[in-house]
Rosetta silent file (secondary structure, phi, psi, omega in degrees, C-alpha in Angstrom):
SEQUENCE: XXXXXXXXXXXXXXXXXXXXXXXXXXXXXXXXXXXXXXXXXXXXXXXXXXXXXXXXXXXXXXXXXXXXXXXXXXXXXXXXXXXXXXXXXXXXXXXXXXXXXXXXXXXXXXXXXXXXXXXXXXXXXXXXXXXXXXXXXXXXXXXXXXXXXXXXXXXXXXXX
SCORE:     score description
SCORE:     0.000 S_00000001
   1 L     0.000  139.774 -177.912  -42.707   29.115  -19.723 S_00000001
   2 L   -79.028  126.746  175.463  -39.054   29.653  -20.625 S_00000001
   3 L   -87.700  152.716 -179.920  -37.135   31.931  -18.281 S_00000001
   4 L   -56.015  135.790  177.338  -34.429   34.178  -19.733 S_00000001
   5 L    86.430    2.726  177.603  -31.127   32.345  -20.075 S_00000001
   6 L  -115.840  159.904  179.628  -32.599   28.842  -20.063 S_00000001
   7 L  -112.306  144.389  174.082  -33.204   26.433  -22.888 S_00000001
   8 L   -66.911  156.057 -179.988  -36.303   24.356  -23.529 S_00000001
   9 H   -53.141  -40.203 -177.927  -35.840   20.600  -23.205 S_00000001
  10 H   -73.402  -16.848  179.395  -36.000   20.165  -26.974 S_00000001
  11 H   -92.054  -25.792 -169.803  -33.291   22.823  -27.442 S_00000001
  12 H   -63.469  -28.066 -179.720  -30.825   21.682  -24.787 S_00000001
  13 L   -99.366   15.157  174.807  -29.471   18.783  -26.847 S_00000001
  14 L   -69.033  138.020 -178.724  -29.019   20.759  -30.055 S_00000001
  15 H   -56.117  -42.691 -176.666  -25.496   20.395  -31.398 S_00000001
  16 H   -73.423   -1.068  175.134  -25.047   24.140  -31.792 S_00000001
  17 H  -102.162    3.025 -175.630  -25.804   24.649  -28.071 S_00000001
  18 L   -96.229  119.709  177.546  -22.969   22.350  -26.911 S_00000001
  19 H   -64.818  -33.737  179.615  -19.777   24.005  -25.679 S_00000001
  20 H   -61.006  -38.690  179.494  -17.974   20.686  -26.155 S_00000001
  21 H   -72.526  -38.319  176.729  -18.784   20.771  -29.854 S_00000001
  22 H   -59.329  -43.392  178.054  -17.751   24.426  -30.218 S_00000001
  23 H   -66.315  -40.733  178.463  -14.387   23.563  -28.643 S_00000001
  24 H   -61.764  -46.675 -179.401  -14.078   20.453  -30.810 S_00000001
  25 H   -64.173  -41.773  178.882  -14.837   22.405  -33.996 S_00000001
  26 H   -64.253  -39.907  178.756  -12.385   25.180  -33.044 S_00000001
  27 H   -63.306  -44.564  178.690   -9.688   22.585  -32.314 S_00000001
  28 H   -63.488  -39.894  178.620  -10.199   20.917  -35.684 S_00000001
  29 H   -65.092  -44.228  177.122  -10.075   24.292  -37.438 S_00000001
  30 H   -60.152  -45.010 -179.418   -6.862   25.225  -35.594 S_00000001
  31 H   -59.700  -38.851  178.242   -5.321   21.862  -36.456 S_00000001
  32 H   -63.979  -43.615  178.722   -6.088   22.437  -40.127 S_00000001
  33 H   -66.436  -44.439  179.282   -4.445   25.857  -40.122 S_00000001
  34 H   -64.190  -37.676 -179.633   -1.453   24.573  -38.152 S_00000001
  35 H   -55.336  -45.908  179.805   -1.091   21.556  -40.470 S_00000001
  36 H   -68.042  -47.396 -176.619   -0.520   23.900  -43.409 S_00000001
  37 H   -66.133  -34.879 -177.132    1.679   26.351  -41.484 S_00000001
  38 H   -82.805  -12.266 -179.350    3.835   23.622  -39.917 S_00000001
  39 H   -57.109  -41.162 -179.733    4.387   21.818  -43.207 S_00000001
  40 L   -68.000  -21.006  175.942    7.265   24.168  -44.046 S_00000001
  41 L   -89.414  -12.751 -178.438    8.874   23.327  -40.706 S_00000001
  42 L    75.008   26.974 -179.223    8.430   19.607  -41.274 S_00000001
  43 L  -122.019  151.206  167.690    6.497   19.183  -38.031 S_00000001
  44 L   -88.639  167.532  179.114    3.083   17.923  -37.068 S_00000001
  45 H   -59.759  -47.347  177.657    1.066   19.906  -34.543 S_00000001
  46 H   -61.443  -36.198  176.680    1.831   17.490  -31.650 S_00000001
  47 H   -65.219  -39.290  176.955    5.541   17.585  -32.563 S_00000001
  48 H   -59.638  -43.116  178.639    5.385   21.385  -32.559 S_00000001
  49 H   -61.732  -41.320  176.858    3.939   21.308  -29.033 S_00000001
  50 H   -61.023  -45.233 -179.293    6.805   19.074  -27.865 S_00000001
  51 H   -64.747  -37.908  176.732    9.319   21.459  -29.416 S_00000001
  52 H   -57.546  -44.995  179.818    7.620   24.458  -27.763 S_00000001
  53 H   -62.875  -43.872 -178.341    8.055   22.797  -24.368 S_00000001
  54 H   -70.404  -37.357  176.849   11.705   21.963  -25.060 S_00000001
  55 H   -64.180  -34.414 -179.427   12.501   25.440  -26.413 S_00000001
  56 H   -76.749  -41.202 -171.212   11.005   26.916  -23.258 S_00000001
  57 H  -108.701  -13.325 -175.861   12.510   24.530  -20.710 S_00000001
  58 L    78.161 -135.581 -178.718   15.548   22.966  -22.386 S_00000001
  59 L   -75.015  132.564  179.973   16.262   19.435  -21.234 S_00000001
  60 E  -142.693  149.956  171.128   13.342   17.690  -19.532 S_00000001
  61 E   -67.253  147.213  178.867   12.405   14.189  -18.425 S_00000001
  62 H   -53.758  -41.894 -179.182    9.860   12.535  -20.715 S_00000001
  63 H   -57.389  -42.258 -178.962    7.467   12.304  -17.766 S_00000001
  64 H   -68.691  -38.404  176.596    7.547   16.088  -17.280 S_00000001
  65 H   -59.635  -45.002  178.351    6.959   16.738  -21.001 S_00000001
  66 H   -59.926  -40.949  178.468    3.913   14.479  -20.789 S_00000001
  67 H   -63.815  -46.070 -178.418    2.621   16.380  -17.760 S_00000001
  68 H   -64.385  -36.716 -177.715    3.046   19.756  -19.443 S_00000001
  69 H   -95.016   -4.431 -179.398    1.367   18.597  -22.667 S_00000001
  70 L    61.787   43.045  179.698   -1.227   16.402  -20.962 S_00000001
  71 L  -121.659  142.887  175.567   -0.076   13.389  -22.971 S_00000001
  72 L   -83.933  166.638 -175.143    0.506    9.836  -21.776 S_00000001
  73 H   -65.027  -30.042  178.502    3.750    8.028  -22.542 S_00000001
  74 H   -65.207  -28.553  176.710    2.065    5.841  -25.173 S_00000001
  75 H   -87.238  -39.730 -174.528    1.269    8.965  -27.189 S_00000001
  76 H   -73.160  -39.345 -176.484    4.445   10.873  -26.378 S_00000001
  77 H   -56.766  -47.631  178.076    7.015    8.144  -27.092 S_00000001
  78 H   -63.126  -35.083  177.069    6.255    7.848  -30.838 S_00000001
  79 H   -61.396  -46.033 -178.826    6.343   11.657  -31.147 S_00000001
  80 H   -66.058  -38.307  178.018    9.768   11.774  -29.524 S_00000001
  81 H   -62.158  -42.075  179.257   11.049    8.937  -31.700 S_00000001
  82 H   -68.257  -38.561  177.417   10.000   10.794  -34.861 S_00000001
  83 H   -65.739  -37.310  177.833   11.537   14.052  -33.613 S_00000001
  84 H   -67.645  -43.218  178.489   14.745   12.179  -32.801 S_00000001
  85 H   -62.472  -31.993  177.730   14.767   10.521  -36.247 S_00000001
  86 L   -78.562   -6.700  178.265   14.327   13.999  -37.759 S_00000001
  87 L    85.403   11.568 -176.143   17.381   15.213  -35.861 S_00000001
  88 L   -90.864  -25.183  179.756   15.482   17.740  -33.712 S_00000001
  89 E  -137.763  161.684  169.561   15.867   16.116  -30.285 S_00000001
  90 E  -130.275  141.883  179.724   18.041   13.615  -28.520 S_00000001
  91 E  -109.854  144.467  179.744   16.923   11.259  -25.788 S_00000001
  92 E  -145.491  133.279  175.888   19.163    9.942  -23.053 S_00000001
  93 E   -72.945  142.193  178.256   18.587    7.517  -20.205 S_00000001
  94 L   -71.924  130.973  177.030   19.440    8.841  -16.786 S_00000001
  95 L   -65.785  -26.767 -179.475   22.553    7.160  -15.341 S_00000001
  96 L   -78.855  -33.787 -176.746   20.954    7.425  -11.872 S_00000001
  97 L  -141.412  102.517 -176.758   17.602    5.913  -12.880 S_00000001
  98 L   -57.341  -23.248 -179.402   17.464    3.728  -16.000 S_00000001
  99 L   -76.259  -21.152 -175.839   13.675    4.175  -16.140 S_00000001
 100 L   -93.045  130.511  178.567   13.983    7.932  -16.584 S_00000001
 101 E  -119.594  131.549  175.741   14.678    9.370  -20.042 S_00000001
 102 E  -104.601  153.637 -178.869   15.537   13.008  -20.635 S_00000001
 103 E  -129.803  140.331  175.504   14.998   14.852  -23.896 S_00000001
 104 E  -144.822  152.701  177.727   16.710   17.968  -25.196 S_00000001
 105 E   -69.514  144.738  172.379   16.726   19.853  -28.472 S_00000001
 106 L   -83.218  178.612  175.344   19.688   19.266  -30.768 S_00000001
 107 H   -59.981  -40.363  178.023   21.438   22.140  -32.557 S_00000001
 108 H   -64.725  -37.927  176.701   19.120   21.474  -35.498 S_00000001
 109 H   -66.205  -37.587  176.761   16.142   21.582  -33.136 S_00000001
 110 H   -67.365  -39.047  177.160   17.356   24.895  -31.716 S_00000001
 111 H   -63.863  -34.680  179.432   17.727   26.300  -35.246 S_00000001
 112 H   -61.742  -30.888  179.417   14.155   25.246  -35.975 S_00000001
 113 H   -57.399  -42.037  179.964   13.032   27.567  -33.156 S_00000001
 114 H   -62.192  -41.151  179.507   14.112   30.606  -35.161 S_00000001
 115 H   -69.487  -30.748 -178.028   12.051   29.476  -38.150 S_00000001
 116 H   -81.993  -13.337 -172.875    9.054   28.760  -35.915 S_00000001
 117 L   -60.431  -28.186 -178.983    9.174   32.154  -34.177 S_00000001
 118 L   -82.841  -11.705 -175.618    6.910   33.837  -36.734 S_00000001
 119 H   -62.422  -47.084 -179.272    4.205   31.188  -36.431 S_00000001
 120 H   -58.019  -38.410  177.991    2.344   32.521  -33.333 S_00000001
 121 H   -66.249  -40.676  177.456    1.857   35.936  -34.966 S_00000001
 122 H   -60.926  -42.495  179.947    0.588   34.290  -38.145 S_00000001
 123 H   -65.973  -40.424  178.453   -1.875   32.235  -36.133 S_00000001
 124 H   -61.789  -40.912  178.862   -3.057   35.323  -34.234 S_00000001
 125 H   -63.599  -39.852 -178.964   -3.672   37.119  -37.536 S_00000001
 126 H   -62.419  -34.518 -177.383   -5.669   34.172  -38.868 S_00000001
 127 H   -69.998  -27.023 -175.966   -8.030   34.289  -35.871 S_00000001
 128 L    76.833    6.615  179.500   -8.980   37.909  -36.487 S_00000001
 129 L   -93.860  150.259  174.933   -8.835   38.476  -32.727 S_00000001
 130 L   -75.339  164.839  178.096   -6.922   41.276  -31.048 S_00000001
 131 H   -58.691  -40.397  178.846   -4.072   40.418  -28.679 S_00000001
 132 H   -64.461  -40.955  178.318   -6.330   41.383  -25.750 S_00000001
 133 H   -66.090  -37.609  177.692   -9.122   39.111  -27.030 S_00000001
 134 H   -64.996  -45.336  178.407   -6.644   36.249  -27.409 S_00000001
 135 H   -60.451  -42.860 -179.793   -5.368   36.756  -23.848 S_00000001
 136 H   -64.372  -45.663  178.977   -8.946   36.851  -22.546 S_00000001
 137 H   -61.409  -44.923  179.032   -9.939   33.723  -24.458 S_00000001
 138 H   -60.386  -42.758  179.203   -6.835   31.863  -23.266 S_00000001
 139 H   -63.436  -41.958  179.452   -7.569   32.864  -19.649 S_00000001
 140 H   -65.944  -40.227  177.996  -11.189   31.717  -19.958 S_00000001
 141 H   -66.448  -37.864  176.749  -10.111   28.406  -21.501 S_00000001
 142 H   -63.480  -40.583  176.980   -7.562   27.891  -18.704 S_00000001
 143 H   -63.819  -43.447  177.845  -10.316   28.537  -16.147 S_00000001
 144 H   -61.285  -45.477  179.929  -12.600   26.090  -17.964 S_00000001
 145 H   -60.646  -43.854  179.498   -9.850   23.456  -18.082 S_00000001
 146 H   -62.703  -41.256  178.867   -9.164   23.820  -14.348 S_00000001
 147 H   -64.649  -41.416  179.380  -12.877   23.469  -13.560 S_00000001
 148 H   -68.302  -40.231  176.439  -13.168   20.377  -15.743 S_00000001
 149 H   -59.884  -40.442 -179.550  -10.022   18.853  -14.226 S_00000001
 150 H   -67.357  -25.438 -178.580  -11.489   19.411  -10.758 S_00000001
 151 H   -84.486  -11.798 -178.207  -14.677   17.628  -11.824 S_00000001
 152 L   -99.971  126.500  177.198  -12.842   14.493  -12.996 S_00000001
 153 L   -56.946  145.448 -176.815  -11.800   11.957  -10.361 S_00000001
 154 L   -53.409  -37.174 -178.223   -8.003   11.581  -10.135 S_00000001
 155 L   -61.158  -33.196  179.107   -8.170    7.949  -11.274 S_00000001
 156 L   -83.907  -35.129  174.064   -9.600    9.035  -14.623 S_00000001
 157 L    54.639  176.709  178.868   -7.302   12.060  -14.834 S_00000001
 158 L  -123.431   37.866 -174.547   -6.759   14.410  -17.745 S_00000001
 159 L   -82.547  -12.123 -175.963   -3.550   12.906  -19.056 S_00000001
 160 L  -134.762    0.000    0.000   -4.777   12.055  -22.517 S_00000001
């Protein structure tokens, strides 16, 4: 007999009962909305995330950007090259450590921030959620992410 709050064996592997799929579907839906909204800025969603980090922190080493965005250097380097080619960022090798590269927004990249400022409100409106519901959802997702990170051995990490 099924106890309240449990699923029968034949139900447990249903796609619509998987939190991973719900998160995947929500991510794809967000990416679609962002793709359209970011088109006028000339950015892809991953490029937008890089710019958010740089607008918040200013100049940062590539390694730190990767840590903040949970991206490895193989993914991040092409993003930075395209942003640099677009005139939004500049990269510079550290004179103290040739292996370290810092990135900072250019004047054009800083100007882009003003145009991007209305985007978060537009995205919030699209969700149909209140500001309080968005804060709650973000907090729950952060808690979920921390729990999942703790469950993954360090060698496998969550960098990508």
